[in-house]
Amino acid sequence: MKASKMLIATLKEAPQEAKIDSHILLLRAGMIKAQVAGVYQFLPLGLRVLHKIENIIREEMDASGAVEILCSALQPKELWEESGRWSKYGPELMRLTDRHEREFCLGPTHEEVFTTLVRDLVKSSKNLPLNIYQIQTKYRDERRPRFGLMRGREFLMKDAYTFDKDEEGLNASYQNMYDTYSRIFTRLGLHYQVVLADTGNIGGNGSHQFMALSDIGESEIVYCDACGYAADVEKATAKLVKEPKEDALPLEKVHTPNQRTIEEISSFLGVDAKKTAKTLIYHDYVNEKLVAVVVRGDREVNEIKLVNALNSNENYLELASDAEIESLKSVHGFVGPKDLPCEVYVDEEVTELSNFVIGANEKDYHYKNVNYGRDFTGKVCDLRKNVAGDLCPVCGKPMGQERGIEVGQIFKLQTKYSEPMNCVYVNEEGKNVPMVMGCYGIGVSRTLQSIVEQYHDEFGIKWPLNVAPYHAVIVPINFNDADQQALSLKAYEALCGKSEVILDDRNAKPGFKFKDWELMGIPYMIICGKRSNEGIVEFKNRETLEKQELPLEEAVKIILKAVQEI
Ligand code: ATP
Ligand code: MG
């Protein structure tokens, strides 16, 4: 490819909206271009990378025994009513109406579509197990689209669905996908960790996430080095630490003027935050009620655990307004679980405390020497967010914490969709039995950006060779110099057809050209300069930034060998 014919769209400065390195670099390197918030166009180089990632995914999926199809993004409302998700999915679902007032959505995921497809096409158990997948554009009206391709409103996903006769079959299919995902992310060069996950909107039980490790990741992971336990914080549990009980002291109401937060109250009363409990009021719109949640003062509520305890939906759960808190005869900043006229959910850790502090549901007052059981009760369950230092639920050792980008997730769906949607097969006794399903997603566009997040430096992207848009670029210092032009063309011919190579025939300053290719992350650069008449080039490695003078043939050999190895 001649550089003069490419749509090179590198930028000196990243647009304001980009906050993280990978987003800044994808925009600056001209890999993608923003359309509106959370919606991007892929420019030529970005598209080449995307195709390479897709192809690695495709090769591994095909090798695993899966078959590829392509479904429409437009999905009729009726399908979603069959599964019960039309009303449950919430504001993330992009809904639209056609000229005949028929309602549709743009698919955020395809359980309904694949389930009905198999229901209509597969009748005999001879066709099972079945694993079908697609690489297709998804739509989600995310509350906060951000970080470029990381959280888009339109994005590319590989989604696969398995259909088995029974639980045992599902377990085998699930393990097969677990192994396939591990191979895919290894081939893509990502540093990743597999963690236990919550099943969210998709439902069913049994799930893992594949996390690309990164400080900018939106997911938090707690893990145990001792036994290998690792879980998304939404799902993580920890061993409950049993505290020795103190003798219960008499309950005392204390004046705490303007002391609202846990920090304020613990310093005002001179007690450790661990000897306080905080009470949050939530509005659960699914069950249409207000509920109180009590956790230790130094803890955060894990809203996913709460959603599961309430059998609610994360899109339909919000912190209550001041007016709603007042409707419970309480006041913001002084809420406590004692005598509160609503259901109270108590984190199990709170029941281990003795003589602790809570709000008194009265402005400027708290209770001291509170004891669970005597002063208030509630539904006790695990509702706290776990953090580093909490004890591993498996082996009891203190856990660590890190951040990750969720690049893939796999679920055991069981019969969550096949049963209501009547996706059945006929068993040996002639009875209709719902198929047992699994579903498996990879965020293809998010994966692309995750690679950049892990592979870059201050000069730009450092694409791993197997996903790089091109393998090598030939840069003559001065294309109008006869020797340099001749050697460049010779290098180009030697590499063309055997590798993916660019010839930078642009009439620009050499420093500008070097910077450009470094930004775009092309793994190898051959520079034809003043020793061109001797056949000597400068050979530069993008990853290591090493530069060496070599005969052209040597440089070509190194590149072709590396390309052959991928
Ligand atoms: P998240 O928790 O990040 O919102 P999710 O769990 O809702 O993601 P899944 O339904 O599991 O996502 O979708 C499968 C994969 O699609 C995810 O693992 C992720 O890599 C990718 N993905 C999900 N939402 C987005 C998005 N808004 N933009 C880009 N990729 C996404
Ligand atoms: Mg997920």
Coordinates of C-alpha atoms and ligand atoms in Angstrom, one line a residue:
M1 CA 0.0 0.0 0.0
K2 CA 1.3 3.4 -0.9
A3 CA 0.8 5.9 1.9
S4 CA -0.3 8.6 -0.5
K5 CA -3.3 6.5 -1.3
M6 CA -4.3 5.7 2.3
L7 CA -6.8 7.7 4.3
I8 CA -4.3 8.6 7.0
A9 CA -6.1 10.6 9.6
T10 CA -3.6 11.2 12.4
L11 CA -4.1 14.1 14.7
K12 CA -1.7 16.2 16.7
E13 CA -4.0 16.6 19.6
A14 CA -6.8 14.4 20.8
P15 CA -10.3 15.8 20.9
Q16 CA -11.4 17.0 24.4
E17 CA -13.8 14.1 25.0
A18 CA -11.0 11.5 25.2
K19 CA -9.8 10.9 28.8
I20 CA -7.8 7.6 28.7
D21 CA -4.7 6.7 26.8
S22 CA -6.3 4.1 24.5
H23 CA -9.1 6.4 23.5
I24 CA -6.8 9.3 22.9
L25 CA -4.5 7.1 20.8
L26 CA -7.2 5.5 18.7
L27 CA -8.5 8.9 17.8
R28 CA -5.0 10.5 17.3
A29 CA -3.8 7.5 15.2
G30 CA -6.8 7.9 13.0
M31 CA -8.1 4.4 13.7
I32 CA -11.6 5.6 14.6
K33 CA -13.7 8.7 14.4
A34 CA -16.5 9.8 16.7
Q35 CA -20.0 10.2 15.3
V36 CA -22.1 11.0 18.4
A37 CA -21.5 10.1 22.0
G38 CA -20.8 6.3 22.1
V39 CA -20.9 5.8 18.4
Y40 CA -17.8 5.5 16.2
Q41 CA -16.7 5.0 12.6
F42 CA -13.8 2.7 11.9
L43 CA -11.3 4.2 9.5
P44 CA -9.1 2.0 7.3
L45 CA -6.4 1.1 9.8
G46 CA -8.8 0.6 12.6
L47 CA -10.9 -1.6 10.5
R48 CA -8.0 -3.8 9.5
V49 CA -7.2 -4.4 13.2
L50 CA -10.9 -5.1 13.9
H51 CA -11.0 -7.7 11.0
K52 CA -7.9 -9.4 12.4
I53 CA -9.4 -9.6 15.9
E54 CA -12.6 -11.0 14.3
N55 CA -10.7 -13.5 12.4
I56 CA -8.8 -14.8 15.4
I57 CA -12.1 -15.1 17.2
R58 CA -13.6 -16.8 14.2
E59 CA -10.8 -19.3 13.8
E60 CA -11.0 -20.4 17.4
M61 CA -14.8 -20.5 17.4
D62 CA -14.9 -22.6 14.3
A63 CA -12.2 -24.9 15.7
S64 CA -14.3 -25.4 18.8
G65 CA -17.2 -26.8 16.7
A66 CA -19.3 -23.6 16.6
V67 CA -21.1 -22.5 13.4
E68 CA -21.4 -18.9 12.3
I69 CA -24.6 -17.1 11.2
L70 CA -25.6 -13.5 11.0
C71 CA -28.8 -12.1 12.5
S72 CA -30.5 -8.8 12.1
A73 CA -30.1 -6.0 14.6
L74 CA -33.8 -5.1 14.3
Q75 CA -35.8 -7.3 16.6
P76 CA -39.7 -7.2 16.9
K77 CA -41.2 -6.4 20.3
E78 CA -43.2 -9.7 20.3
L79 CA -40.0 -11.7 20.7
W80 CA -39.1 -9.8 23.8
E81 CA -42.6 -10.1 25.2
E82 CA -42.2 -13.9 24.9
S83 CA -39.2 -13.9 27.1
G84 CA -40.7 -11.3 29.4
R85 CA -37.8 -8.9 28.8
W86 CA -39.6 -6.1 26.9
S87 CA -40.8 -4.6 30.2
K88 CA -37.8 -5.7 32.3
Y89 CA -34.8 -4.6 30.2
G90 CA -35.1 -0.9 31.0
P91 CA -33.9 2.3 29.4
E92 CA -30.8 0.6 27.8
L93 CA -33.0 -1.0 25.2
M94 CA -33.1 1.1 22.0
R95 CA -36.8 1.0 21.1
L96 CA -38.3 2.2 17.8
T97 CA -41.7 2.2 16.0
D98 CA -42.2 1.6 12.3
R99 CA -44.7 3.4 10.0
H100 CA -47.4 0.9 11.0
E101 CA -46.9 1.6 14.7
R102 CA -45.2 -1.8 15.1
E103 CA -42.6 -1.7 17.9
F104 CA -39.1 -3.0 17.6
C105 CA -35.8 -2.8 19.4
L106 CA -32.2 -2.7 18.2
G107 CA -30.7 -5.8 19.7
P108 CA -28.5 -5.3 22.8
T109 CA -28.0 -9.1 22.8
H110 CA -29.7 -12.0 20.9
E111 CA -31.0 -14.6 23.3
E112 CA -34.6 -14.2 22.0
V113 CA -33.5 -14.3 18.4
F114 CA -31.3 -17.4 18.7
T115 CA -33.8 -19.3 20.9
T116 CA -36.6 -18.8 18.4
L117 CA -34.3 -19.6 15.5
V118 CA -33.4 -22.9 17.0
R119 CA -37.0 -23.5 18.0
D120 CA -38.1 -23.1 14.4
L121 CA -35.2 -25.0 12.8
V122 CA -34.3 -27.8 15.1
K123 CA -36.7 -30.5 16.1
S124 CA -34.7 -33.6 16.6
S125 CA -32.3 -34.4 19.4
K126 CA -29.9 -35.7 16.7
N127 CA -29.0 -32.1 16.0
L128 CA -27.9 -31.4 19.6
P129 CA -25.7 -30.2 21.0
L130 CA -25.5 -27.1 18.8
N131 CA -23.3 -24.0 19.2
I132 CA -24.1 -21.1 16.9
Y133 CA -22.5 -17.7 16.9
Q134 CA -22.3 -14.4 15.1
I135 CA -20.1 -11.3 15.0
Q136 CA -22.6 -8.5 14.8
T137 CA -23.4 -4.9 15.9
K138 CA -25.2 -4.4 19.2
Y139 CA -27.1 -1.4 20.5
R140 CA -27.4 -0.3 24.1
D141 CA -28.5 3.1 25.2
E142 CA -25.9 3.2 28.0
R143 CA -26.4 5.6 30.8
R144 CA -22.9 6.8 30.5
P145 CA -21.2 6.0 27.2
R146 CA -17.5 6.8 27.7
F147 CA -13.9 5.9 27.1
G148 CA -14.5 5.4 23.3
L149 CA -15.1 1.9 22.2
M150 CA -14.9 0.7 25.9
R151 CA -18.5 1.6 26.5
G152 CA -20.3 2.4 23.3
R153 CA -23.9 2.7 22.5
E154 CA -23.3 0.9 19.2
F155 CA -20.5 -1.8 19.4
L156 CA -19.4 -5.0 17.9
M157 CA -20.0 -8.2 19.8
K158 CA -19.3 -11.9 19.1
D159 CA -22.2 -13.7 20.7
A160 CA -22.6 -17.5 20.8
Y161 CA -25.4 -19.6 22.1
T162 CA -25.3 -23.4 22.9
F163 CA -28.2 -25.8 23.0
D164 CA -27.9 -29.1 24.8
K165 CA -30.2 -31.9 25.8
D166 CA -29.3 -31.7 29.5
E167 CA -27.3 -30.1 32.2
E168 CA -24.3 -32.4 31.6
G169 CA -24.2 -31.3 28.0
L170 CA -24.4 -27.7 29.0
N171 CA -21.5 -28.2 31.4
A172 CA -19.4 -29.6 28.5
S173 CA -20.4 -26.8 26.1
Y174 CA -19.6 -24.2 28.8
Q175 CA -16.2 -25.7 29.5
N176 CA -15.5 -25.8 25.7
M177 CA -16.3 -22.1 25.5
Y178 CA -14.2 -21.3 28.6
D179 CA -11.2 -23.0 27.0
T180 CA -11.9 -21.3 23.6
Y181 CA -12.1 -17.9 25.2
S182 CA -8.8 -18.5 27.0
R183 CA -7.2 -19.4 23.7
I184 CA -8.7 -16.3 22.0
F185 CA -7.5 -13.8 24.6
T186 CA -4.1 -15.5 24.8
R187 CA -3.7 -15.2 21.0
L188 CA -4.7 -11.6 21.2
G189 CA -1.9 -11.0 23.6
L190 CA -4.0 -9.7 26.4
H191 CA -3.0 -10.0 30.1
Y192 CA -6.3 -11.2 31.5
Q193 CA -7.9 -12.9 34.4
V194 CA -11.0 -15.1 34.5
V195 CA -13.3 -14.3 37.4
L196 CA -16.6 -15.5 38.8
A197 CA -19.4 -13.2 37.8
D198 CA -22.9 -12.2 38.5
T199 CA -25.5 -13.1 35.8
G200 CA -27.2 -9.6 35.6
N201 CA -30.0 -9.1 33.1
I202 CA -29.2 -12.3 31.2
G203 CA -30.4 -14.5 34.0
G204 CA -29.7 -18.1 34.7
N205 CA -26.9 -19.2 37.0
G206 CA -23.2 -19.9 36.6
S207 CA -21.0 -17.3 34.9
H208 CA -17.4 -16.2 34.3
Q209 CA -16.0 -13.0 33.0
F210 CA -12.7 -12.5 31.1
M211 CA -11.0 -9.4 32.4
A212 CA -8.2 -7.6 30.6
L213 CA -6.2 -6.2 33.6
S214 CA -5.9 -2.4 33.6
D215 CA -6.1 0.4 36.0
I216 CA -8.7 2.2 33.9
G217 CA -11.0 -0.9 34.0
E218 CA -14.5 -0.2 35.2
S219 CA -14.7 -3.6 36.9
E220 CA -13.1 -4.4 40.2
I221 CA -11.8 -7.8 40.9
V222 CA -11.0 -9.4 44.3
Y223 CA -8.7 -12.4 44.1
C224 CA -6.9 -14.8 46.4
D225 CA -3.3 -15.6 45.5
A226 CA -3.3 -18.5 47.9
C227 CA -6.1 -20.6 46.2
G228 CA -6.8 -18.8 42.9
Y229 CA -10.3 -17.6 43.8
A230 CA -11.1 -14.6 41.8
A231 CA -14.4 -12.8 41.4
D232 CA -15.9 -9.6 40.1
V233 CA -16.6 -7.4 43.1
E234 CA -20.3 -7.5 42.1
K235 CA -20.3 -11.2 42.8
A236 CA -17.4 -11.6 45.3
T237 CA -18.1 -12.9 48.7
A238 CA -15.9 -13.1 51.7
K239 CA -15.6 -15.2 54.9
L240 CA -17.6 -13.5 57.7
V241 CA -15.3 -12.5 60.5
K242 CA -16.9 -13.5 63.8
E243 CA -16.4 -10.8 66.4
P244 CA -16.4 -11.5 70.2
K245 CA -19.6 -9.9 71.6
E246 CA -19.3 -7.2 74.2
D247 CA -21.8 -6.8 77.0
A248 CA -24.7 -4.8 75.7
L249 CA -24.9 -1.3 77.2
P250 CA -28.1 0.7 77.6
L251 CA -29.3 2.3 74.4
E252 CA -28.6 6.1 74.4
K253 CA -29.9 8.9 72.1
V254 CA -27.2 11.5 71.5
H255 CA -27.3 15.0 70.1
T256 CA -25.2 15.1 66.9
P257 CA -25.8 18.6 65.4
N258 CA -25.1 18.6 61.6
Q259 CA -23.1 15.3 61.8
R260 CA -24.4 13.5 58.7
T261 CA -21.6 11.4 57.2
I262 CA -19.9 8.4 58.8
E263 CA -16.6 10.4 58.9
E264 CA -18.3 13.3 60.7
I265 CA -20.2 11.1 63.2
S266 CA -17.2 8.9 64.0
S267 CA -14.9 11.9 64.6
F268 CA -17.6 13.8 66.6
L269 CA -18.4 10.8 68.8
G270 CA -14.8 9.5 68.8
V271 CA -15.7 6.1 67.6
D272 CA -14.2 4.0 64.9
A273 CA -16.3 3.9 61.6
K274 CA -16.3 0.1 62.1
K275 CA -18.4 0.7 65.2
T276 CA -21.1 2.5 63.3
A277 CA -23.7 1.3 60.8
K278 CA -25.1 3.3 57.9
T279 CA -28.6 3.0 56.6
L280 CA -29.5 3.7 53.0
I281 CA -33.0 3.9 51.6
Y282 CA -33.6 2.6 48.1
H283 CA -36.6 2.8 45.9
D284 CA -37.2 -0.6 44.2
Y285 CA -39.3 0.2 41.2
V286 CA -39.8 -3.4 40.2
N287 CA -41.5 -4.3 43.5
E288 CA -42.6 -0.7 44.0
K289 CA -41.5 -0.2 47.6
L290 CA -38.9 1.6 49.7
V291 CA -36.4 -0.6 51.5
A292 CA -33.7 0.2 54.0
V293 CA -30.2 -1.3 53.7
V294 CA -27.8 -1.4 56.7
V295 CA -24.1 -2.0 56.3
R296 CA -21.1 -1.3 58.6
G297 CA -20.1 2.4 58.5
D298 CA -16.8 1.8 56.6
R299 CA -18.5 -0.4 54.0
E300 CA -20.3 0.2 50.7
V301 CA -23.5 -1.5 49.6
N302 CA -23.1 -4.0 46.8
E303 CA -26.1 -3.0 44.7
I304 CA -26.0 -6.2 42.7
K305 CA -26.3 -8.3 45.8
L306 CA -29.1 -6.0 46.8
V307 CA -30.9 -6.4 43.5
N308 CA -30.6 -10.2 43.8
A309 CA -31.9 -10.2 47.4
L310 CA -34.8 -8.0 46.4
N311 CA -35.4 -10.0 43.1
S312 CA -35.3 -6.6 41.4
N313 CA -33.4 -5.1 38.5
E314 CA -30.4 -2.9 38.6
N315 CA -31.9 -0.4 36.1
Y316 CA -35.0 -0.1 38.4
L317 CA -33.3 0.5 41.7
E318 CA -32.4 4.0 42.9
L319 CA -31.5 5.7 46.1
A320 CA -34.6 7.3 47.6
S321 CA -35.1 11.1 47.4
D322 CA -35.2 13.3 50.5
A323 CA -39.0 13.5 50.2
E324 CA -39.2 9.7 50.1
I325 CA -37.0 9.4 53.2
E326 CA -39.3 11.9 54.9
S327 CA -42.3 9.7 54.0
L328 CA -40.7 7.1 56.3
K329 CA -40.7 9.6 59.1
S330 CA -36.9 10.0 58.9
V331 CA -34.5 12.6 57.6
H332 CA -31.6 12.4 55.2
G333 CA -28.3 12.1 57.1
F334 CA -29.9 10.7 60.2
V335 CA -31.5 7.5 58.9
G336 CA -31.4 4.4 61.1
P337 CA -33.1 1.0 61.1
K338 CA -34.8 1.3 64.5
D339 CA -38.6 1.7 64.2
L340 CA -38.4 2.4 60.5
P341 CA -41.7 1.7 58.7
C342 CA -40.3 -0.3 55.8
E343 CA -38.5 -3.6 55.1
V344 CA -35.0 -3.6 56.5
Y345 CA -32.1 -5.5 54.9
V346 CA -29.1 -6.0 57.1
D347 CA -25.7 -7.0 56.0
E348 CA -24.6 -10.1 58.1
E349 CA -21.5 -8.2 59.3
V350 CA -23.6 -5.7 61.2
T351 CA -25.0 -8.5 63.3
E352 CA -21.5 -9.2 64.6
L353 CA -21.1 -5.6 66.0
S354 CA -21.7 -4.7 69.6
N355 CA -22.7 -1.3 71.0
F356 CA -22.6 0.6 67.7
V357 CA -23.9 3.9 66.4
I358 CA -26.9 4.4 64.0
G359 CA -29.1 7.3 62.9
A360 CA -32.1 8.1 65.1
N361 CA -34.5 9.1 62.2
E362 CA -34.6 12.6 63.8
K363 CA -32.6 15.7 62.7
D364 CA -29.4 16.0 64.6
Y365 CA -29.7 12.8 66.6
H366 CA -28.1 9.4 66.6
Y367 CA -28.3 6.3 68.9
K368 CA -25.3 4.9 70.7
N369 CA -24.9 1.4 72.1
V370 CA -27.1 -0.2 69.5
N371 CA -27.3 -4.0 69.4
Y372 CA -28.8 -6.0 66.6
G373 CA -31.7 -8.2 67.8
R374 CA -32.4 -6.0 70.8
D375 CA -32.8 -2.6 69.1
F376 CA -33.8 -3.6 65.5
T377 CA -34.0 -6.6 63.3
G378 CA -34.3 -7.2 59.6
K379 CA -33.6 -9.7 56.8
V380 CA -29.9 -10.7 57.2
C381 CA -27.9 -11.4 54.1
D382 CA -24.6 -10.6 52.4
L383 CA -25.0 -7.1 51.0
R384 CA -21.5 -5.5 51.4
K385 CA -19.0 -4.8 48.7
N386 CA -15.8 -6.7 49.4
V387 CA -12.4 -5.1 49.3
A388 CA -8.7 -6.0 49.6
G389 CA -8.0 -7.5 53.0
D390 CA -11.4 -9.3 53.2
L391 CA -10.9 -13.0 53.8
C392 CA -11.2 -15.5 50.8
P393 CA -14.5 -17.3 51.0
V394 CA -12.7 -20.5 49.9
C395 CA -9.5 -20.7 51.9
G396 CA -9.8 -17.8 54.4
K397 CA -6.6 -15.9 53.4
P398 CA -6.7 -12.1 52.9
M399 CA -7.6 -11.2 49.3
G400 CA -6.1 -8.6 47.0
Q401 CA -7.9 -6.3 44.6
E402 CA -7.3 -5.0 41.0
R403 CA -9.1 -3.5 38.1
G404 CA -10.1 -5.0 34.8
I405 CA -11.9 -4.4 31.6
E406 CA -14.6 -7.0 30.9
V407 CA -13.8 -8.3 27.4
G408 CA -15.9 -11.4 27.6
Q409 CA -18.5 -13.2 29.6
I410 CA -20.0 -16.7 29.5
F411 CA -23.2 -17.8 31.1
K412 CA -25.1 -21.0 31.9
L413 CA -28.6 -19.9 31.0
Q414 CA -30.2 -23.4 31.6
T415 CA -33.9 -23.2 30.5
K416 CA -34.4 -19.5 31.3
Y417 CA -35.2 -18.7 27.6
S418 CA -36.0 -22.2 26.1
E419 CA -38.8 -22.8 28.6
P420 CA -40.9 -19.6 28.1
M421 CA -40.1 -19.5 24.4
N422 CA -40.9 -23.2 23.9
C423 CA -37.5 -24.2 22.4
V424 CA -37.9 -27.9 22.9
Y425 CA -36.7 -31.3 21.5
V426 CA -38.4 -34.6 21.6
N427 CA -36.8 -37.0 24.0
E428 CA -36.7 -40.9 23.8
E429 CA -40.0 -41.1 25.5
G430 CA -41.6 -38.8 22.9
K431 CA -41.9 -36.0 25.3
N432 CA -41.1 -32.3 24.6
V433 CA -38.2 -31.2 26.8
P434 CA -36.8 -27.6 26.8
M435 CA -33.2 -27.4 25.5
V436 CA -30.5 -26.4 28.1
M437 CA -28.8 -23.3 26.9
G438 CA -25.6 -21.3 27.4
C439 CA -24.6 -17.9 26.0
Y440 CA -21.2 -16.5 25.4
G441 CA -20.2 -12.9 24.5
I442 CA -17.0 -11.1 23.5
G443 CA -16.9 -7.4 23.1
V444 CA -14.9 -7.2 19.9
S445 CA -14.6 -3.5 19.7
R446 CA -13.9 -3.2 23.4
T447 CA -11.2 -5.9 23.0
L448 CA -9.5 -3.8 20.3
Q449 CA -9.3 -0.8 22.6
S450 CA -8.2 -3.0 25.5
I451 CA -5.2 -4.1 23.4
V452 CA -4.2 -0.5 23.0
E453 CA -4.6 0.1 26.7
Q454 CA -2.1 -2.6 27.3
Y455 CA 0.2 -2.0 24.4
H456 CA 1.2 1.7 24.1
D457 CA 3.9 4.2 25.2
E458 CA 4.3 7.9 25.1
F459 CA 4.8 7.9 21.3
G460 CA 1.7 5.9 20.4
I461 CA 0.3 2.4 19.9
K462 CA 2.4 -0.7 19.9
W463 CA 0.3 -3.2 18.0
P464 CA 1.2 -6.8 18.6
L465 CA 2.2 -8.2 15.1
N466 CA -0.8 -10.5 14.7
V467 CA -3.4 -7.7 15.0
A468 CA -1.3 -4.8 13.6
P469 CA -3.0 -3.0 10.7
Y470 CA 0.2 -3.5 8.7
H471 CA 3.4 -5.4 9.6
A472 CA 5.9 -2.9 8.2
V473 CA 6.4 0.5 6.7
I474 CA 9.2 1.7 4.4
V475 CA 10.2 5.3 4.9
P476 CA 12.6 7.0 2.5
I477 CA 14.1 10.1 4.1
N478 CA 13.7 11.8 0.7
F479 CA 11.6 10.1 -1.8
N480 CA 12.9 12.4 -4.6
D481 CA 16.5 11.1 -4.1
A482 CA 17.1 8.5 -6.8
D483 CA 19.1 6.0 -4.6
Q484 CA 16.6 6.2 -1.8
Q485 CA 13.6 5.8 -4.1
A486 CA 15.2 2.8 -5.8
L487 CA 16.0 1.1 -2.5
S488 CA 12.6 1.8 -1.0
L489 CA 10.9 0.3 -4.1
K490 CA 13.2 -2.7 -3.8
A491 CA 12.2 -3.2 -0.1
Y492 CA 8.6 -2.7 -1.0
E493 CA 8.8 -5.4 -3.7
A494 CA 10.6 -7.8 -1.4
L495 CA 7.9 -7.6 1.2
C496 CA 4.7 -7.2 -0.9
G497 CA 2.6 -10.3 -1.1
K498 CA 4.6 -12.0 1.7
S499 CA 3.7 -9.4 4.4
E500 CA 1.5 -6.4 4.8
V501 CA 3.6 -3.4 3.9
I502 CA 3.3 0.3 3.4
L503 CA 5.5 2.5 1.3
D504 CA 5.6 6.0 2.6
D505 CA 5.8 7.9 -0.6
R506 CA 4.5 11.2 0.9
N507 CA 6.3 14.4 0.4
A508 CA 6.8 15.2 4.0
K509 CA 9.6 15.8 6.5
P510 CA 11.2 12.6 7.8
G511 CA 10.6 13.5 11.5
F512 CA 6.9 14.0 10.7
K513 CA 6.7 10.6 9.0
F514 CA 8.5 8.7 11.8
K515 CA 6.2 10.2 14.4
D516 CA 3.2 9.3 12.3
W517 CA 4.0 5.6 12.0
E518 CA 5.0 5.4 15.7
L519 CA 1.7 6.8 16.6
M520 CA -0.1 4.3 14.4
G521 CA 1.9 1.5 15.9
I522 CA 3.3 -0.2 12.8
P523 CA 5.6 -2.9 14.3
Y524 CA 8.6 -2.6 11.9
M525 CA 10.1 0.4 10.1
I526 CA 12.7 0.3 7.3
I527 CA 14.3 3.7 6.8
C528 CA 16.1 4.3 3.5
G529 CA 18.5 7.2 4.1
K530 CA 22.0 8.3 3.1
R531 CA 23.5 4.8 2.9
S532 CA 20.9 3.8 0.3
N533 CA 23.5 3.6 -2.4
E534 CA 25.2 0.8 -0.4
G535 CA 21.9 -1.0 0.1
I536 CA 22.0 -0.3 3.9
V537 CA 18.9 0.7 5.8
E538 CA 18.0 1.7 9.3
F539 CA 15.7 -0.9 10.9
K540 CA 13.5 0.1 13.7
N541 CA 11.4 -2.1 16.1
R542 CA 8.3 -0.3 17.4
E543 CA 8.0 -2.4 20.5
T544 CA 11.6 -2.0 21.7
L545 CA 12.4 1.3 19.9
E546 CA 15.7 -0.4 19.0
K547 CA 17.3 1.0 15.8
Q548 CA 20.1 -0.8 13.8
E549 CA 21.8 -0.4 10.5
L550 CA 21.4 -3.4 8.3
P551 CA 21.7 -4.5 4.7
L552 CA 18.1 -4.4 3.3
E553 CA 18.1 -8.2 2.8
E554 CA 18.6 -8.7 6.5
A555 CA 15.8 -6.4 7.5
V556 CA 13.5 -8.1 5.1
K557 CA 14.5 -11.5 6.5
I558 CA 13.7 -10.5 10.0
I559 CA 10.3 -9.2 9.1
L560 CA 9.3 -12.2 7.0
K561 CA 10.4 -14.6 9.7
A562 CA 8.3 -12.8 12.3
V563 CA 5.3 -12.7 10.0
Q564 CA 5.6 -16.4 9.3
E565 CA 5.6 -17.2 13.0
I566 CA 2.2 -15.5 13.6
Ligands
ATP1 P1 -20.8 -4.2 31.1 O1 -21.0 -4.8 32.5 O2 -19.5 -3.7 30.8 O3 -21.9 -3.2 30.8 P2 -22.3 -6.4 30.2 O4 -22.0 -7.4 31.2 O5 -23.6 -5.7 30.2 O6 -21.1 -5.4 30.1 P3 -22.6 -8.5 28.3 O7 -24.0 -8.5 28.1 O8 -21.9 -9.6 29.0 O9 -22.1 -7.1 28.8 O10 -22.0 -8.4 26.8 C1 -20.9 -9.2 26.3 C2 -19.6 -8.4 26.1 O11 -19.9 -7.3 25.3 C3 -19.1 -7.8 27.4 O12 -18.3 -8.7 28.0 C4 -18.3 -6.6 26.8 O13 -17.0 -7.0 26.4 C5 -19.1 -6.2 25.6 N1 -19.9 -5.0 25.9 C6 -21.0 -4.9 26.7 N2 -21.4 -3.6 26.7 C7 -20.6 -2.9 25.9 C8 -20.6 -1.5 25.5 N3 -21.5 -0.7 25.9 N4 -19.6 -1.2 24.6 C9 -18.7 -2.0 24.2 N5 -18.6 -3.3 24.5 C10 -19.6 -3.8 25.4
MG2 MG -21.1 -9.0 31.0

